[in-house]
mmCIF file with all atom_site columns, C-alpha atoms and ligand atoms in Angstrom:
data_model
loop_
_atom_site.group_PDB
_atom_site.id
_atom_site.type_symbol
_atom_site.label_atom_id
_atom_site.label_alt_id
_atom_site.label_comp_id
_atom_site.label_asym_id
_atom_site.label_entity_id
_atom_site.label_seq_id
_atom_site.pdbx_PDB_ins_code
_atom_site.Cartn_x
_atom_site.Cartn_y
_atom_site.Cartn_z
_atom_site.occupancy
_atom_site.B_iso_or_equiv
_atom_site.pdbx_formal_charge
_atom_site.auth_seq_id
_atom_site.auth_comp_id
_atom_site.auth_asym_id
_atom_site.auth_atom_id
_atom_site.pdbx_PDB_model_num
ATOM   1   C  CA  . UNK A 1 1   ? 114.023 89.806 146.973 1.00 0.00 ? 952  UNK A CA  1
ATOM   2   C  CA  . UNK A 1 2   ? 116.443 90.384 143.920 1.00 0.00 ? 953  UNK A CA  1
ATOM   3   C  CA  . UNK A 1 3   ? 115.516 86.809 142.863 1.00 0.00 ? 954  UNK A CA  1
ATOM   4   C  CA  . UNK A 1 4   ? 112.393 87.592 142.115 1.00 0.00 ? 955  UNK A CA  1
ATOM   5   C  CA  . UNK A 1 5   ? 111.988 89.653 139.532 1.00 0.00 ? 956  UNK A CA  1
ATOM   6   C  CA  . UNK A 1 6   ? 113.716 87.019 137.028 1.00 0.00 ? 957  UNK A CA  1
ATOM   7   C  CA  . UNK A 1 7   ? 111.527 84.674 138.301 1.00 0.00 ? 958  UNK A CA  1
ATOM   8   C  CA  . UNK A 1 8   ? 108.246 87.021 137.532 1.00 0.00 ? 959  UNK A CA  1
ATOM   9   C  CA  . UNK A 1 9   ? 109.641 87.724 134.107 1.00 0.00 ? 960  UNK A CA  1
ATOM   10  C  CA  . UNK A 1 10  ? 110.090 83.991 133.409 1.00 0.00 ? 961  UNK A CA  1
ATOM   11  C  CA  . UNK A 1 11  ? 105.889 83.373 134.002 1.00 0.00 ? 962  UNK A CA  1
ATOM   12  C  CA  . UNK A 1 12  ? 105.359 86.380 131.892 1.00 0.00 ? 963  UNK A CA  1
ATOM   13  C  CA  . UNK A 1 13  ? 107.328 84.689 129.271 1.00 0.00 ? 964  UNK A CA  1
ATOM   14  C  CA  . UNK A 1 14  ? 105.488 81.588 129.572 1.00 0.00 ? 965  UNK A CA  1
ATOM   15  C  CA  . UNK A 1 15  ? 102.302 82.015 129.643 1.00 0.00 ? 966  UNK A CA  1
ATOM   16  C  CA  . UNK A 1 16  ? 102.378 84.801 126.771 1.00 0.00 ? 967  UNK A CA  1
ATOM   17  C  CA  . UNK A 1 17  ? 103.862 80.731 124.825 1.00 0.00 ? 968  UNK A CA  1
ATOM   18  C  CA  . UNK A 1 18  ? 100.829 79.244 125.996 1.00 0.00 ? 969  UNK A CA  1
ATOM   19  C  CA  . UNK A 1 19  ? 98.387  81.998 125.127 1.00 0.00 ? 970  UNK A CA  1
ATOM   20  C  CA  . UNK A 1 20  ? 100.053 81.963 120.992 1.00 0.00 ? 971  UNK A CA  1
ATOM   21  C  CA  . UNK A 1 21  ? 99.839  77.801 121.226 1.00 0.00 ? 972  UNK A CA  1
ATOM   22  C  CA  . UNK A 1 22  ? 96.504  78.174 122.289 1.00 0.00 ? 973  UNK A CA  1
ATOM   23  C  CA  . UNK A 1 23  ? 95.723  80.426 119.396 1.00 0.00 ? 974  UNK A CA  1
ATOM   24  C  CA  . UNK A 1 24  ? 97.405  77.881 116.959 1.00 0.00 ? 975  UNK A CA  1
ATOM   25  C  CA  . UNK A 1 25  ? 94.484  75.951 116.460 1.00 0.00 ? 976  UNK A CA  1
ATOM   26  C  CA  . UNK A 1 26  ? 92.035  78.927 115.638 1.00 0.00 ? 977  UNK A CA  1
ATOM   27  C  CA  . UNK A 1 27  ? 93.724  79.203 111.768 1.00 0.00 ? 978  UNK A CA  1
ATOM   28  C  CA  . UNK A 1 28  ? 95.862  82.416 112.445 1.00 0.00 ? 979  UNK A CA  1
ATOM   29  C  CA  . UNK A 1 29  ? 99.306  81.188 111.226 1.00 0.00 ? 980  UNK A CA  1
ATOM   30  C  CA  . UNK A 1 30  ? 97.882  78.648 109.413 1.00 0.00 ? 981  UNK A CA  1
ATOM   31  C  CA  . UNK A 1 31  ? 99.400  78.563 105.625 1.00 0.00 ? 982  UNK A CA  1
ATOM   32  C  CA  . UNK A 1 32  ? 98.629  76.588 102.648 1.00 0.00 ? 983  UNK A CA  1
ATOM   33  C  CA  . UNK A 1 33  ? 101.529 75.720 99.637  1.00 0.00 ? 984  UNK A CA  1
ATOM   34  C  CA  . UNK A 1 34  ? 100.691 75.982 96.376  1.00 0.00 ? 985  UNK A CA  1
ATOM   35  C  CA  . UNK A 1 35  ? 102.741 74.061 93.375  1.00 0.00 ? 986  UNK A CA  1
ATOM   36  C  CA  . UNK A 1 36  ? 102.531 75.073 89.913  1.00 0.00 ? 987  UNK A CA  1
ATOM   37  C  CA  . UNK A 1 37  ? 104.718 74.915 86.552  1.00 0.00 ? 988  UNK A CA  1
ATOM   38  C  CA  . UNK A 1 38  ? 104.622 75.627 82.948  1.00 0.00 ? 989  UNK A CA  1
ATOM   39  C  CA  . UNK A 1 39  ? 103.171 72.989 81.411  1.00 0.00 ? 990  UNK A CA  1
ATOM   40  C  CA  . UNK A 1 40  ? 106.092 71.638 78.654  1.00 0.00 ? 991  UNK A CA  1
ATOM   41  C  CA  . UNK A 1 41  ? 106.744 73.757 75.837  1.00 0.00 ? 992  UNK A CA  1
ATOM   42  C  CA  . UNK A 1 42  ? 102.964 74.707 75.495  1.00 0.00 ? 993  UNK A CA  1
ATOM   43  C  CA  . UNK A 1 43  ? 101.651 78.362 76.539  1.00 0.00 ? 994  UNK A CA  1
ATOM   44  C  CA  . UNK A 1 44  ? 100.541 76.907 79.730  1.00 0.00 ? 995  UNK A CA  1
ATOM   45  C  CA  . UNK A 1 45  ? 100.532 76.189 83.428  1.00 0.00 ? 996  UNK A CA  1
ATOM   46  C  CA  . UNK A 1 46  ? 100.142 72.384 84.579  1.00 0.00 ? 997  UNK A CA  1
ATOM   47  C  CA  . UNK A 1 47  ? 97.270  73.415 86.913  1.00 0.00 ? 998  UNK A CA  1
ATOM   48  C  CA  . UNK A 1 48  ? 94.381  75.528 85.270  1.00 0.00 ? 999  UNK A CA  1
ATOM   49  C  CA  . UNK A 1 49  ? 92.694  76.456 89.031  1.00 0.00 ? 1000 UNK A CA  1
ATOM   50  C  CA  . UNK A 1 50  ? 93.700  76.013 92.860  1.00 0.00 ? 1001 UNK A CA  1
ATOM   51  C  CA  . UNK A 1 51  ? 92.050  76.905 95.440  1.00 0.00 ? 1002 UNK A CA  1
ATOM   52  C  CA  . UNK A 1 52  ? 93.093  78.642 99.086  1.00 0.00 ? 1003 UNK A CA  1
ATOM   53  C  CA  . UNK A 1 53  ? 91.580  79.798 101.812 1.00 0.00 ? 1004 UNK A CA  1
ATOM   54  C  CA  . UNK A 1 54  ? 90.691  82.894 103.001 1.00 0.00 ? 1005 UNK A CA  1
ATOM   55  C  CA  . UNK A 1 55  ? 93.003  84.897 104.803 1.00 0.00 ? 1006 UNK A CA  1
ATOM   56  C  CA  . UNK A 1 56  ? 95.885  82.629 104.910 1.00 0.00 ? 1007 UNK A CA  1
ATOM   57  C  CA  . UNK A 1 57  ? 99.597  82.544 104.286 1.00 0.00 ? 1008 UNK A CA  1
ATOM   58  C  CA  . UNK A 1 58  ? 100.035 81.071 100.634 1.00 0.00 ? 1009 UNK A CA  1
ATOM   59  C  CA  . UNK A 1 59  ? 103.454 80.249 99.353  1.00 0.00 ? 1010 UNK A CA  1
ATOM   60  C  CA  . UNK A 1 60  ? 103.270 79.640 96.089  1.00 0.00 ? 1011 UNK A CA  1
ATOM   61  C  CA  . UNK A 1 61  ? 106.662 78.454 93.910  1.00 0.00 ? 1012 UNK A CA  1
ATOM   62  C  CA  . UNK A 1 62  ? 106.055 78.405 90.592  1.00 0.00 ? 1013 UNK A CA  1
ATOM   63  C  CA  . UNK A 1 63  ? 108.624 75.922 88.103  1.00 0.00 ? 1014 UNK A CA  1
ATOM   64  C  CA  . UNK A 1 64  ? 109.689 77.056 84.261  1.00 0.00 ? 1015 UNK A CA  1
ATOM   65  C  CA  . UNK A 1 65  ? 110.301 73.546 83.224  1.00 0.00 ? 1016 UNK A CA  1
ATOM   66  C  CA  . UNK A 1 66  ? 110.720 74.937 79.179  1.00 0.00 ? 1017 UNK A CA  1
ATOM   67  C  CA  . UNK A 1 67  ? 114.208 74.486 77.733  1.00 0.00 ? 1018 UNK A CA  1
ATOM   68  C  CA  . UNK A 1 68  ? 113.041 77.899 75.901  1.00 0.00 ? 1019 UNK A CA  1
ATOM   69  C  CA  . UNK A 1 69  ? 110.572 80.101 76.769  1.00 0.00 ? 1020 UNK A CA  1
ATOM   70  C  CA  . UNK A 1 70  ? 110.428 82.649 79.459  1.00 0.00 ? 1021 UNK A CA  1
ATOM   71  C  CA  . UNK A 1 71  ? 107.241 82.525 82.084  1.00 0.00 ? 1022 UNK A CA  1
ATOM   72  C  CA  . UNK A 1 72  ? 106.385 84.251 85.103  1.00 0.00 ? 1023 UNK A CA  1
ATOM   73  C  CA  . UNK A 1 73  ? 103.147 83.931 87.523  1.00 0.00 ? 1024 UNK A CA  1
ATOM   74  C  CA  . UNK A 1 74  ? 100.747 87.295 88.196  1.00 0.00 ? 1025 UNK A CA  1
ATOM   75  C  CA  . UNK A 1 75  ? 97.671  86.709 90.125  1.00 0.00 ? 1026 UNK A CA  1
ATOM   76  C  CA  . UNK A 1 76  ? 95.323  89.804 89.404  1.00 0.00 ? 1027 UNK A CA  1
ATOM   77  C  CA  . UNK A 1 77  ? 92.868  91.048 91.851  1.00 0.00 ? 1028 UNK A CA  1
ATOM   78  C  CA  . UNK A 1 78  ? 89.866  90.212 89.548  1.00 0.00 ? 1029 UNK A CA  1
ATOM   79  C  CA  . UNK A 1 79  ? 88.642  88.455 86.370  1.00 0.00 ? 1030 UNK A CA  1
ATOM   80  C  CA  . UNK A 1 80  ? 89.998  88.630 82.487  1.00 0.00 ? 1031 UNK A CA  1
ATOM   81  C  CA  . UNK A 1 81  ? 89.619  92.091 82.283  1.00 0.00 ? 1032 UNK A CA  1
ATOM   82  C  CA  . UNK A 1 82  ? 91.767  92.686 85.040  1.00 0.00 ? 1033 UNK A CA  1
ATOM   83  C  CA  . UNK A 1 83  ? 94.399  90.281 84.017  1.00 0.00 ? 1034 UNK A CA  1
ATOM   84  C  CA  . UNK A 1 84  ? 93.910  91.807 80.060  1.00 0.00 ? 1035 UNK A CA  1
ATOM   85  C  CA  . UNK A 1 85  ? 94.733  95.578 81.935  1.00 0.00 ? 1036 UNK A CA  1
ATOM   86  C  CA  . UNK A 1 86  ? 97.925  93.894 83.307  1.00 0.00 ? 1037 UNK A CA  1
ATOM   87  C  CA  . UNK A 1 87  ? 98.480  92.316 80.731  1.00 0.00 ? 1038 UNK A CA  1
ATOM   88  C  CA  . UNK A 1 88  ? 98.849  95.548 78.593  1.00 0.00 ? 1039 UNK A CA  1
ATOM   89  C  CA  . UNK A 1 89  ? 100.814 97.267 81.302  1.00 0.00 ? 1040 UNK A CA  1
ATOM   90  C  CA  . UNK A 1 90  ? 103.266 94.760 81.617  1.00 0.00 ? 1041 UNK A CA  1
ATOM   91  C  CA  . UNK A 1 91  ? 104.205 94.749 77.933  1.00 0.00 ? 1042 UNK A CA  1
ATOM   92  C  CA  . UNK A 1 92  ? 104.061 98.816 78.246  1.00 0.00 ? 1043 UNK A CA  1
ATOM   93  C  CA  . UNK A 1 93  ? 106.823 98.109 81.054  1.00 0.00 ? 1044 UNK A CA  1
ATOM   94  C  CA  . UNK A 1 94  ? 108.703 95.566 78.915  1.00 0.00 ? 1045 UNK A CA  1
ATOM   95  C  CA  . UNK A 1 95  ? 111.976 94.027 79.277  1.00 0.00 ? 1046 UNK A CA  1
ATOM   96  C  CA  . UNK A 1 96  ? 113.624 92.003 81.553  1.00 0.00 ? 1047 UNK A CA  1
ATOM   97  C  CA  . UNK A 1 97  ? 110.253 91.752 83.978  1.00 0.00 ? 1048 UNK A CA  1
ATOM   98  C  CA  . UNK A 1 98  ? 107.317 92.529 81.645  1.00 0.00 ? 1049 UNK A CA  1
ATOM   99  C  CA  . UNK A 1 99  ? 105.358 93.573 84.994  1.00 0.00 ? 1050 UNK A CA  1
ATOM   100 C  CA  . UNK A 1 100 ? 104.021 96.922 85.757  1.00 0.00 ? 1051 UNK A CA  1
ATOM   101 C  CA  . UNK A 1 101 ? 105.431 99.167 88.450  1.00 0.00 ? 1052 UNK A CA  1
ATOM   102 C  CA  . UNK A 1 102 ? 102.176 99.811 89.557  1.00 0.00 ? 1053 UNK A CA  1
ATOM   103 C  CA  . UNK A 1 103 ? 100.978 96.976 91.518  1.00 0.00 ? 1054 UNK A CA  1
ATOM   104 C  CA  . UNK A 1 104 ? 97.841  98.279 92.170  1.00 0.00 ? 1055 UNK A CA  1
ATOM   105 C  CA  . UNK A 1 105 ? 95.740  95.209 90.334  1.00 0.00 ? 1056 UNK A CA  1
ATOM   106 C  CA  . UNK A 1 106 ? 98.220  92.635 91.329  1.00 0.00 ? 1057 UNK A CA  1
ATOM   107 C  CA  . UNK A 1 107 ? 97.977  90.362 94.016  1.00 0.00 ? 1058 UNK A CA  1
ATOM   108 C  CA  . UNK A 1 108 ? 101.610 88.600 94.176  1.00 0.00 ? 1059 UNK A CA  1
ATOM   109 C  CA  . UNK A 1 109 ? 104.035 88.316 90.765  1.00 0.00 ? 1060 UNK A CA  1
ATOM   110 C  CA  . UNK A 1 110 ? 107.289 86.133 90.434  1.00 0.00 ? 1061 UNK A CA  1
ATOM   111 C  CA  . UNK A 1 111 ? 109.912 87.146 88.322  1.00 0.00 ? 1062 UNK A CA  1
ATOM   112 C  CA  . UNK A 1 112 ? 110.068 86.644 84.918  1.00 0.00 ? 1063 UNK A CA  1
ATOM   113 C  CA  . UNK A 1 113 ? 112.192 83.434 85.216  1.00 0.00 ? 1064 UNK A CA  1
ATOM   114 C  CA  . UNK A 1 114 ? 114.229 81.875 82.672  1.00 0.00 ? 1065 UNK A CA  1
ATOM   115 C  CA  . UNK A 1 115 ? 113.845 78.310 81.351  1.00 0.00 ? 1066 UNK A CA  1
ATOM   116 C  CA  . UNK A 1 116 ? 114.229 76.117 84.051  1.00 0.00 ? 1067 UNK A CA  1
ATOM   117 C  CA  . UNK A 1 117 ? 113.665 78.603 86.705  1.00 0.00 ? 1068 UNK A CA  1
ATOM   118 C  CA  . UNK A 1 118 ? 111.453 78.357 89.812  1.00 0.00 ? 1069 UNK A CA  1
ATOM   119 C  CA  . UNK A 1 119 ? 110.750 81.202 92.602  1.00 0.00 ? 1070 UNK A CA  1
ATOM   120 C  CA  . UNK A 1 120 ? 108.940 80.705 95.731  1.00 0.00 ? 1071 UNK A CA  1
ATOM   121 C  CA  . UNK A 1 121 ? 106.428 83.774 96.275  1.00 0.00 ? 1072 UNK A CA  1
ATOM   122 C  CA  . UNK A 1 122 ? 104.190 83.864 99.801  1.00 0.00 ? 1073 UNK A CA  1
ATOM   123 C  CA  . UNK A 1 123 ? 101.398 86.188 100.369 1.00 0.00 ? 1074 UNK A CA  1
ATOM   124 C  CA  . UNK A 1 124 ? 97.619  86.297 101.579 1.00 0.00 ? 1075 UNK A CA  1
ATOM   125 C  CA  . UNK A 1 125 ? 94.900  85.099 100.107 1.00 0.00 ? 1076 UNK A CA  1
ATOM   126 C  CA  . UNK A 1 126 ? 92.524  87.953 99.551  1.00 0.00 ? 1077 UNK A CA  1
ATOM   127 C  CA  . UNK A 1 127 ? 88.618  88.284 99.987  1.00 0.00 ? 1078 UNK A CA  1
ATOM   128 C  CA  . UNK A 1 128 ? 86.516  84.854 99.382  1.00 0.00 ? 1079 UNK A CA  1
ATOM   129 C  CA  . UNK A 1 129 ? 86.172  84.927 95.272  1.00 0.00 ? 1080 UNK A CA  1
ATOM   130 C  CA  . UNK A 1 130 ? 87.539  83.889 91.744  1.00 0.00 ? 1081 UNK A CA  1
ATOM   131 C  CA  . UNK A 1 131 ? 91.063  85.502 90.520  1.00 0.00 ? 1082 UNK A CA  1
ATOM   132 C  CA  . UNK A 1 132 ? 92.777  85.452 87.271  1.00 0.00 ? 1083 UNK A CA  1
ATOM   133 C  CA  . UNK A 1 133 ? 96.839  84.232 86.987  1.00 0.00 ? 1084 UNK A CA  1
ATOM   134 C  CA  . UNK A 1 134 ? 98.394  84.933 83.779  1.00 0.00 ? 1085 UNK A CA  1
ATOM   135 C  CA  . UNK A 1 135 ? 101.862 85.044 82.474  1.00 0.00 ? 1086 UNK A CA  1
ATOM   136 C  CA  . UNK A 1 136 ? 102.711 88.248 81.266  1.00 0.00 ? 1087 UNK A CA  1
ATOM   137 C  CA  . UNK A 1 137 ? 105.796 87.629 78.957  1.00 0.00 ? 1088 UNK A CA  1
ATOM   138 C  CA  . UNK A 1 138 ? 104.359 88.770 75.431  1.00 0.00 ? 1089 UNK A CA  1
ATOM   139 C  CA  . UNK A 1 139 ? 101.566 86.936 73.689  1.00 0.00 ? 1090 UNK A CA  1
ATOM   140 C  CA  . UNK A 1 140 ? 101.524 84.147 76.475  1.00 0.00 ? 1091 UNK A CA  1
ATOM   141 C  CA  . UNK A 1 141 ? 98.444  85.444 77.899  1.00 0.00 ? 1092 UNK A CA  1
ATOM   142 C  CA  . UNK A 1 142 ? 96.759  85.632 74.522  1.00 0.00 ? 1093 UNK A CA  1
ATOM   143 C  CA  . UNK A 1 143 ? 98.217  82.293 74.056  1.00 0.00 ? 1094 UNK A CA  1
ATOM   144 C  CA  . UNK A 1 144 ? 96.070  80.811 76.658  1.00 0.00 ? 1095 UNK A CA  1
ATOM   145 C  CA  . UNK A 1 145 ? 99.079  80.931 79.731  1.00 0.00 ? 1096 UNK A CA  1
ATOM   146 C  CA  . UNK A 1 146 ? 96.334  81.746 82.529  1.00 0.00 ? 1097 UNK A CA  1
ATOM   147 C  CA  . UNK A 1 147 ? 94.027  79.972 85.127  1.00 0.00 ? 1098 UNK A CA  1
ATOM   148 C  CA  . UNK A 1 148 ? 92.024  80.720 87.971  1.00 0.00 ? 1099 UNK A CA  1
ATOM   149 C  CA  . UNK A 1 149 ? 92.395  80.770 91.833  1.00 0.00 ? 1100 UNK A CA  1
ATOM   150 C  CA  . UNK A 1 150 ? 89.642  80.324 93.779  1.00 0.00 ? 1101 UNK A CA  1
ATOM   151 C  CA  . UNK A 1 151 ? 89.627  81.979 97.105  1.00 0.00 ? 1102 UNK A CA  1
ATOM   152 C  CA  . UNK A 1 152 ? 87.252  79.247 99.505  1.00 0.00 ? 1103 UNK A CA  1
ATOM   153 C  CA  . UNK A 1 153 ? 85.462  81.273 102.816 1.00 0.00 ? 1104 UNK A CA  1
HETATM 154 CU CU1 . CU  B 2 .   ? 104.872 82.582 79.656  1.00 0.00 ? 746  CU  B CU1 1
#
């Protein structure tokens, strides 16, 4: 009778692996990766808009391929006047990160990375809709450093 109670544990074990493979298929754990730099020396990313879907696992790594300039990646949590808002606040929070504290309109930020840089970010894609990515170093956003994600259903 002792034997037994490994033996019960094992099933336990395995059919709580076939019962997550099974789920596997149904798009929870799926993820999508996302590739985006600064586009040369320009005020710019090399991608304008990319689009995810709902609810997944995004990692993101953004490239600073300047020899100069300084560029990070914010994805708001709405249009231009939410990125213009963070935009503000991150140059009210100023150096080294230029990004707000409060990250209450901010979906996922890399650091403000050096030139040459690149940092690998993950998080999940919000809510089916259109969201605004700047660069918040000073003057890139008004510079035209920005682009849109679109969040597919
Ligand atoms: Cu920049």
């Amino acid at each position: 009778m002792k034997m037994q109670k490994p033996v019960w544990m094992l099933m336990v074990a395995l059919v709580a692996a076939f019962a997550l493979a099974a789920c596997g298929g149904g798009g929870g754990g799926a993820s999508t990766t996302i590739e985006i730099a600064s586009d040369g020396e320009n005020l710019a990313y090399d991608k304008k808009e990319f689009t995810v879907p709902t609810g997944q696992t995004i990692t993101l790594t953004f490239k600073n391929v300047s020899t100069a300039q300084q560029h990070n990646i914010v994805i708001v949590k709405g249009g231009e006047d939410v990125a213009a808002k963070v935009d503000e606040e991150a140059i009210n929070a100023g150096p080294p990160d230029f990004l707000p504290a409060d990250r209450t309109n901010i979906i996922a930020a890399t650091k403000m990375l050096g030139p040459g840089g690149s940092e690998t970010i993950t998080f999940t894609a919000p809510a089916p809709g259109t969201y605004v990515f700047l660069c918040t170093y000073p003057a890139h956003y008004a510079g035209g450093m920005k682009g849109v994600m679109t969040v597919a259903p």
